[in-house]
Short mmCIF file of C-alpha atoms in Angstrom, two decimals:
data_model
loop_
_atom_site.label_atom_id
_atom_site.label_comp_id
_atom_site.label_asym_id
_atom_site.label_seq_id
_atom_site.Cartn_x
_atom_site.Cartn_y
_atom_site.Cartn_z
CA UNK A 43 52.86 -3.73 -10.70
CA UNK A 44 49.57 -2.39 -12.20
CA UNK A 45 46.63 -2.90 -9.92
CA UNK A 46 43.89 -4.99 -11.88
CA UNK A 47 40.96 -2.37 -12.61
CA UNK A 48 43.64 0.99 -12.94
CA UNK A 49 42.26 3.28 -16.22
CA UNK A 50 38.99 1.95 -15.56
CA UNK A 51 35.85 3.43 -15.07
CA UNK A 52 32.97 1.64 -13.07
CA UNK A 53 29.75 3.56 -11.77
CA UNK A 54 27.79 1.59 -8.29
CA UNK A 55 24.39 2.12 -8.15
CA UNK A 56 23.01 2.59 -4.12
CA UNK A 57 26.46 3.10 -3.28
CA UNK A 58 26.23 5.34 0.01
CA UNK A 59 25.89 2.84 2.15
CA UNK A 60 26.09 -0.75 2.96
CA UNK A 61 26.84 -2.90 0.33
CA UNK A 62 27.30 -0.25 -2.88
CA UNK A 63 29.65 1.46 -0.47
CA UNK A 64 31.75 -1.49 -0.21
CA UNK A 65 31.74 -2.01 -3.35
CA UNK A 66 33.03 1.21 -4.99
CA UNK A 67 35.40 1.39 -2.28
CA UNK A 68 37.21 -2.17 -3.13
CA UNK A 69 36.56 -0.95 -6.86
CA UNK A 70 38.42 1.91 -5.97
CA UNK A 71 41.10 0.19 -3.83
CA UNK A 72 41.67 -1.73 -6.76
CA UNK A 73 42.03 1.15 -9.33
CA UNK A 74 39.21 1.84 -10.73
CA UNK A 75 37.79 5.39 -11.43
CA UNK A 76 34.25 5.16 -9.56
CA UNK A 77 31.19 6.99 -9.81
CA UNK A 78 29.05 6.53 -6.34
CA UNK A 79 25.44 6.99 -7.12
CA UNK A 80 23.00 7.46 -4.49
CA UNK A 81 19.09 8.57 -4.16
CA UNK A 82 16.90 8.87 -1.20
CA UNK A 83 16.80 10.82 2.32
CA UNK A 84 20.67 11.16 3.82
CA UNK A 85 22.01 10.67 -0.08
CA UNK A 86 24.08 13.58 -0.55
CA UNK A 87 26.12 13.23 2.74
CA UNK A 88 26.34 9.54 2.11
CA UNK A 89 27.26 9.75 -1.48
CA UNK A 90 30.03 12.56 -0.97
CA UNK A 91 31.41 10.79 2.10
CA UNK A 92 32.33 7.68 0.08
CA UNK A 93 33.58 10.22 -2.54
CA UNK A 94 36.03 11.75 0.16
CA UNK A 95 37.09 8.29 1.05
CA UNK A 96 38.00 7.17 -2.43
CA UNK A 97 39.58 10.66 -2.83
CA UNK A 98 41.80 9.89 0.88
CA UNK A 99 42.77 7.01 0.10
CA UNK A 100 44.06 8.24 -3.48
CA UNK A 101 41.20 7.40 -5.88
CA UNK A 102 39.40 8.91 -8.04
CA UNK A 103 35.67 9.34 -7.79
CA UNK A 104 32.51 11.19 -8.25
CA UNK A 105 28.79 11.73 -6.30
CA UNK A 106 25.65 11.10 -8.47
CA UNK A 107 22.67 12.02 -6.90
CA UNK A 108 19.72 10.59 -8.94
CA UNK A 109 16.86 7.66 -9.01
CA UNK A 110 18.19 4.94 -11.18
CA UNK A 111 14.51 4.06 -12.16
CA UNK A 112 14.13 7.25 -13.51
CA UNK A 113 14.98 6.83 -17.42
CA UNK A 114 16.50 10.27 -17.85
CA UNK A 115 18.37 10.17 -14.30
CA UNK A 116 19.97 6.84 -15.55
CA UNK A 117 21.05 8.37 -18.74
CA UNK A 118 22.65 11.18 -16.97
CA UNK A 119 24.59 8.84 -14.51
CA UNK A 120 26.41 7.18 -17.72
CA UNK A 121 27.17 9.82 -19.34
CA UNK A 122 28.56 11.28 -16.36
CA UNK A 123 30.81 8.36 -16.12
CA UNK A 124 32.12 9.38 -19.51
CA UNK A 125 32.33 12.79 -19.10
CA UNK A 126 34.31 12.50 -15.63
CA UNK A 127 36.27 9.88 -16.22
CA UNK A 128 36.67 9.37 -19.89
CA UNK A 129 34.26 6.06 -20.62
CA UNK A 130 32.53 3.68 -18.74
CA UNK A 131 34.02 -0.09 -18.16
CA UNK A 132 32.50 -0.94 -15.16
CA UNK A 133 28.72 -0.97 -14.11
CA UNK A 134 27.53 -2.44 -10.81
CA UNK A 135 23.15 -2.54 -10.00
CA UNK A 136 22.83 -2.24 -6.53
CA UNK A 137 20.44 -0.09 -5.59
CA UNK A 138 17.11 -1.01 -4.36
CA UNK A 139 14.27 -1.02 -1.45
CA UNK A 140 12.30 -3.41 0.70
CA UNK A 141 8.51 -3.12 1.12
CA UNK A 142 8.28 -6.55 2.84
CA UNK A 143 4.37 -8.24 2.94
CA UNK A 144 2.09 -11.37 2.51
CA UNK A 145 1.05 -11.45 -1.30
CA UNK A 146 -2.66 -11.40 -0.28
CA UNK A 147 -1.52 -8.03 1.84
CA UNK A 148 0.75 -6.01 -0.51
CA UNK A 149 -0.76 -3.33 -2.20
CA UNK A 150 -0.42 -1.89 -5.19
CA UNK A 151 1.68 0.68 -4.37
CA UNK A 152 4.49 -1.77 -2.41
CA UNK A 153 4.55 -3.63 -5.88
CA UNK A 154 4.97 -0.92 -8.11
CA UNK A 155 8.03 0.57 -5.87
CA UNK A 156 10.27 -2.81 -5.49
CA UNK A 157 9.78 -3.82 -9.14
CA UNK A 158 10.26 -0.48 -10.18
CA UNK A 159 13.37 0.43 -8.46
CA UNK A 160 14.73 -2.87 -8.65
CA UNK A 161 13.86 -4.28 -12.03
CA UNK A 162 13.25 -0.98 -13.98
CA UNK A 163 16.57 0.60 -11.93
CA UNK A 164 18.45 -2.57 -13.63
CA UNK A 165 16.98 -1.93 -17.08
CA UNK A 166 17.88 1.69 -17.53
CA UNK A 167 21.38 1.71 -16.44
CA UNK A 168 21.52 -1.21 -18.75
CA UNK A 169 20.35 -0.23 -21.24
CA UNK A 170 22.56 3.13 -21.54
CA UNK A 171 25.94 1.00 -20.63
CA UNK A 172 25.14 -1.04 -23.42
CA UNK A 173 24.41 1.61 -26.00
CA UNK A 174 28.21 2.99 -24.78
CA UNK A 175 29.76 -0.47 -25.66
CA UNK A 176 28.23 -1.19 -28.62
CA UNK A 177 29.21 1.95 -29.89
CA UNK A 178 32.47 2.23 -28.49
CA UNK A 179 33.01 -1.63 -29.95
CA UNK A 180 31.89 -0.63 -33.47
CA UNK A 181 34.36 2.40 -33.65
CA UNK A 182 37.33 0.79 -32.63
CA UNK A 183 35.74 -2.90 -34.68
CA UNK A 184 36.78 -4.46 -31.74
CA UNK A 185 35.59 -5.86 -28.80
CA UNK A 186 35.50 -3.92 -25.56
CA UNK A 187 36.12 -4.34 -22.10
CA UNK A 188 32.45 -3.67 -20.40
CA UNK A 189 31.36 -5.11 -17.58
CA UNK A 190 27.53 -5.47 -15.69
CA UNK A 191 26.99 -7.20 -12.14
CA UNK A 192 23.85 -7.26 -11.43
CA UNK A 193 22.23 -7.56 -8.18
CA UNK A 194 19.55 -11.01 -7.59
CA UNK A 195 18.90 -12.49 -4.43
CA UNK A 196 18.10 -15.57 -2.74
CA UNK A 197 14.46 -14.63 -2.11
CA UNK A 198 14.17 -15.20 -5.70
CA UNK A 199 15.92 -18.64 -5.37
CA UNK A 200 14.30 -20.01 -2.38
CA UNK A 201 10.65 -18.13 -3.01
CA UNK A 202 10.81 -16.37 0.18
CA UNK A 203 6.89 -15.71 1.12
CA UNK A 204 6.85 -12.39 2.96
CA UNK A 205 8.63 -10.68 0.17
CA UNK A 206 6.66 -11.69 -3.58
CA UNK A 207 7.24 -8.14 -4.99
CA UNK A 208 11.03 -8.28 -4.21
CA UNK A 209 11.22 -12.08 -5.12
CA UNK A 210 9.80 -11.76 -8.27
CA UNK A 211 11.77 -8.45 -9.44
CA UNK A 212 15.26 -10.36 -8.32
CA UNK A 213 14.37 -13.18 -10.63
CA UNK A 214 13.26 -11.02 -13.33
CA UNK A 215 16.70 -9.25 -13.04
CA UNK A 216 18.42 -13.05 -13.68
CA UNK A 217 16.18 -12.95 -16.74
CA UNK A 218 17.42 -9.68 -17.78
CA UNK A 219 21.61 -11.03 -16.80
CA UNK A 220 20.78 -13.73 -18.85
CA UNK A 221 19.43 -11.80 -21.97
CA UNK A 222 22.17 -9.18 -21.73
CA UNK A 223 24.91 -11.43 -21.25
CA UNK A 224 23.76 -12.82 -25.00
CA UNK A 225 23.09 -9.80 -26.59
CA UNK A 226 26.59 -7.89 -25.48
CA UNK A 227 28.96 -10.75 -25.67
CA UNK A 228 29.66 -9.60 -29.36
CA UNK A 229 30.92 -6.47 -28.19
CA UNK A 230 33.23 -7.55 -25.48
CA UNK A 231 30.96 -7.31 -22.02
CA UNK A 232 30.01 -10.04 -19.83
CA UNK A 233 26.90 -9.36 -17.43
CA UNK A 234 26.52 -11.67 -14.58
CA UNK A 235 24.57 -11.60 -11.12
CA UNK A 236 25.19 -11.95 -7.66
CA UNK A 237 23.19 -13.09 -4.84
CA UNK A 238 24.24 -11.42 -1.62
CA UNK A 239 23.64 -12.34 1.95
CA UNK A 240 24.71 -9.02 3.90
CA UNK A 241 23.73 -6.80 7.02
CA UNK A 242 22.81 -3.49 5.48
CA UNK A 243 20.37 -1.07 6.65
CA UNK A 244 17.92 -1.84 4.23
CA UNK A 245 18.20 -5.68 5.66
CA UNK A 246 18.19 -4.69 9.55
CA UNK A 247 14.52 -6.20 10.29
CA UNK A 248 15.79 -9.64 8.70
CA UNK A 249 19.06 -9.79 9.95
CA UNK A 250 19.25 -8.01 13.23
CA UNK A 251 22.48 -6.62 15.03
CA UNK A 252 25.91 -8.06 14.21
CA UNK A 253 26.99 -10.53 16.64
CA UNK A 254 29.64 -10.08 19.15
CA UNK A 255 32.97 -11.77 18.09
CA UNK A 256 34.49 -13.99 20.29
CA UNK A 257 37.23 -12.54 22.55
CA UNK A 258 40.45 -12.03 20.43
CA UNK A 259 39.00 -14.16 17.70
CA UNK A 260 39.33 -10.70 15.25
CA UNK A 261 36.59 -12.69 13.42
CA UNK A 262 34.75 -10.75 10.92
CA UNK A 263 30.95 -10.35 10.96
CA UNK A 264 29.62 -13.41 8.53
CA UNK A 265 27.15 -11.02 6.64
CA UNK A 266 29.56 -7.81 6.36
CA UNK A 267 29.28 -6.25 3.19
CA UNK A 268 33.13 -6.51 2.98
CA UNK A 269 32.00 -10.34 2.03
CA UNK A 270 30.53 -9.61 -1.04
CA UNK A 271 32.59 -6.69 -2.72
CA UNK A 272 35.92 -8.82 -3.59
CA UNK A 273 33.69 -10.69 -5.69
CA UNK A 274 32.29 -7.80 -7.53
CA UNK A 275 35.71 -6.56 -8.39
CA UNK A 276 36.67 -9.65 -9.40
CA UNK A 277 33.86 -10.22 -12.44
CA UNK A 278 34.43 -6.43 -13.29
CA UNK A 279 38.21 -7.38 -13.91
CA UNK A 280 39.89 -8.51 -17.08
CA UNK A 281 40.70 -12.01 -15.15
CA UNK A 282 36.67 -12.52 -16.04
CA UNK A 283 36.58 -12.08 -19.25
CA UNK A 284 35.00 -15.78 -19.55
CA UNK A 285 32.67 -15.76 -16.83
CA UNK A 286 29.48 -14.59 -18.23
CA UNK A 287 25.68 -15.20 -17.95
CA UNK A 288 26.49 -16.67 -14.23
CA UNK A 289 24.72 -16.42 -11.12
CA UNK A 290 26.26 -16.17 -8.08
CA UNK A 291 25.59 -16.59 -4.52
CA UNK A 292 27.71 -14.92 -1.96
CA UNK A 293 28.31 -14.23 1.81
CA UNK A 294 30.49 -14.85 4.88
CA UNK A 295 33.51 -16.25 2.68
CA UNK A 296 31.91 -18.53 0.40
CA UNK A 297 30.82 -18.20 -3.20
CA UNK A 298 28.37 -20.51 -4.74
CA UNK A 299 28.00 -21.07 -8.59
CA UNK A 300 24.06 -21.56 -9.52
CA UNK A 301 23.58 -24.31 -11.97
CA UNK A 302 20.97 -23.56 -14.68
CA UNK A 303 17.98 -25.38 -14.76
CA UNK A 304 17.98 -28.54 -16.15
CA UNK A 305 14.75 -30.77 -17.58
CA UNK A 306 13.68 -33.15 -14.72
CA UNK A 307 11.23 -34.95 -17.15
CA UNK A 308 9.27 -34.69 -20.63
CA UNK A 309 6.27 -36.42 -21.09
CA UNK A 310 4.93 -36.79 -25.08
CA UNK A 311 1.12 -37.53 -25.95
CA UNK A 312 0.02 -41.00 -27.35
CA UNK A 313 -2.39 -39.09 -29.72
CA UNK A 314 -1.86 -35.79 -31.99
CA UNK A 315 -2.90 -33.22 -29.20
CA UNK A 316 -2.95 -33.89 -25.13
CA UNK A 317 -5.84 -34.58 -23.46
CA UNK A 318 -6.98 -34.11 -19.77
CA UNK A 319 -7.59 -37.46 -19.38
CA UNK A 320 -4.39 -38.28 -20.82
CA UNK A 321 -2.22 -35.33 -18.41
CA UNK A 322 -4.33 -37.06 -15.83
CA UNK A 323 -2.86 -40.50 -15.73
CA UNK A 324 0.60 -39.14 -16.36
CA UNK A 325 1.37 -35.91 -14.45
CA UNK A 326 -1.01 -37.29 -11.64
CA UNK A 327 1.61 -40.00 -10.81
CA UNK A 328 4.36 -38.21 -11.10
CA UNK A 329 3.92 -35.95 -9.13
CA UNK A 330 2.33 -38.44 -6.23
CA UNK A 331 5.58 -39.82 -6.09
CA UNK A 332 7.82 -36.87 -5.83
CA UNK A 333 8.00 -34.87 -2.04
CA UNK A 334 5.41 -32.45 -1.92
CA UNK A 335 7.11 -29.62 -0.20
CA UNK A 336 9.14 -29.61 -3.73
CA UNK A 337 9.04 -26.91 -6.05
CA UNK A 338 11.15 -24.90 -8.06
CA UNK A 339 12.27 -22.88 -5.54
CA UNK A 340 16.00 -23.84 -4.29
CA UNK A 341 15.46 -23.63 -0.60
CA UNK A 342 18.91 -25.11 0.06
CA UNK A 343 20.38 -22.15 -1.21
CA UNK A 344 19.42 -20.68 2.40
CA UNK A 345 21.60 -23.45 4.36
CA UNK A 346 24.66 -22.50 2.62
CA UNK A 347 27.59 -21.73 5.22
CA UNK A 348 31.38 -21.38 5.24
CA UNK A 349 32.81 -21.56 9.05
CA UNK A 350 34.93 -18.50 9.36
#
């Protein structure tokens, strides 16, 4: 029996550590060809370890060493993919940073960096993956099998306030799953997002330590990366062919599918154009009667549990 990614070729973003490592690894475990990409202080070692465990555990897969927000870097990590491995099915954006403060404390500089390597980092892989496909789909004039899972989070779902650089570059990555789910579906690829919940190093200040399990429970950490990646595989498999232009939330063995938003009310003017007298005496009401801690933001996203 065929495992359900063998012949393909994915490439994981950030995938050293945390949760890009378990990702290309249950990529890998599930036959996929994986390229582990990895940037920053430590990379090399971590990037080549993962290697060597794909490679143990009878896998193929190769190190990338390169800054996904770099445009040219982000070419050269999908073509790699082709030239190692033949093509590229499979792409994963996971990489990114934290540079955690109050909006009217962030500077410039901790802006620049989280939408940069988050959103930009998103974009450029994109955007080479998808020249591949659409290339690929108009040789063969056929649809092919090409797959993006992006990387959101729930700070952009619940507005978390310490973090408006990395709230606002998660949502903006949504808004570029959404687009790129309806400008590849022609060609065969899906692109969907996931919102993770997962003890990483890059979330140790938020999270803190694991906790200890109970004696001889065996029970798994609830925020373990090894959460998350079974769901990656999955909507980089064949079996999601239909699943497309989703959002995702996902930790400690639950998965929860975001509804789009919906219209809560439409008001029309009496006259030809709106007025502020007019918005006065009918937004004014409206909104006296609704709670007032509610916004957009889906704060119950955060109370989401499954009991292990």
């Amino acid at each position: 029996m065929s495992l359900p990614l063998e012949g393909l070729s994915a490439v994981v973003t950030g995938a050293g550590r945390g949760l890009g490592r378990a990702e290309a690894l249950e990529l890998a475990r599930l036959g996929a060809a994986v390229v582990v990409n990895d940037h920053g202080e430590g990379s090399r070692a971590a990037a080549e370890q993962v290697v060597d465990e794909i490679r143990t555990a009878g896998g193929r897969a190769t190190a990338h060493l390169g800054d996904i927000a770099d445009h040219a870097a982000a070419r050269a990590l999908i073509d790699l993919a082709v030239t190692a491995h033949g093509r590229l099915d499979i792409l994963v954006n996971n990489a990114g940073i934290l540079r955690d403060r109050m909006v009217f404390s962030m500077t410039e500089d901790e802006w620049d960096a989280v939408i940069r390597v988050h959103l930009k980092g998103h974009f450029n892989t994109t955007r080479f993956a998808a020249a591949h496909w659409r290339a690929r789909s108009k040789a063969a004039g056929a649809p092919v099998h090409g797959r993006i899972v992006n990387t959101s989070s729930e700070a952009f779902l619940a507005g978390s306030a310490g973090q408006p650089n990395y709230a606002a570059a998660k949502g903006g990555i949504v808004g570029l799953t959404t687009s790129t789910a309806h400008a590849l579906a022609r060609y065969g690829v899906t692109c969907n997002a996931i919102c993770p919940r997962a003890r990483t190093r890059m979330t140790a200040d938020v999270f803190g330590a694991a906790p200890e399990p109970a004696p001889g429970s065996g029970a798994p950490d609830p925020l373990a990366p090894e959460h998350v990646a079974p769901l990656v595989a999955y909507l980089a498999s064949p079996a999601a062919a239909t699943v497309n232009g989703q959002l995702l939330v996902v930790h400690g063995g639950m998965v929860a599918v975001m509804e789009r938003p919906r219209v809560a009310a439409v008001f029309g003017t009496a006259k030809e154009v709106f007025t502020y007298e007019e918005l006065d005496t009918r937004l004014t009401p409206y909104y006296a009667d609704r709670p007032r801690d509610e916004t957009f933001a889906a704060t119950e996203v955060l109370a989401l549990r499954h009991r292990l």
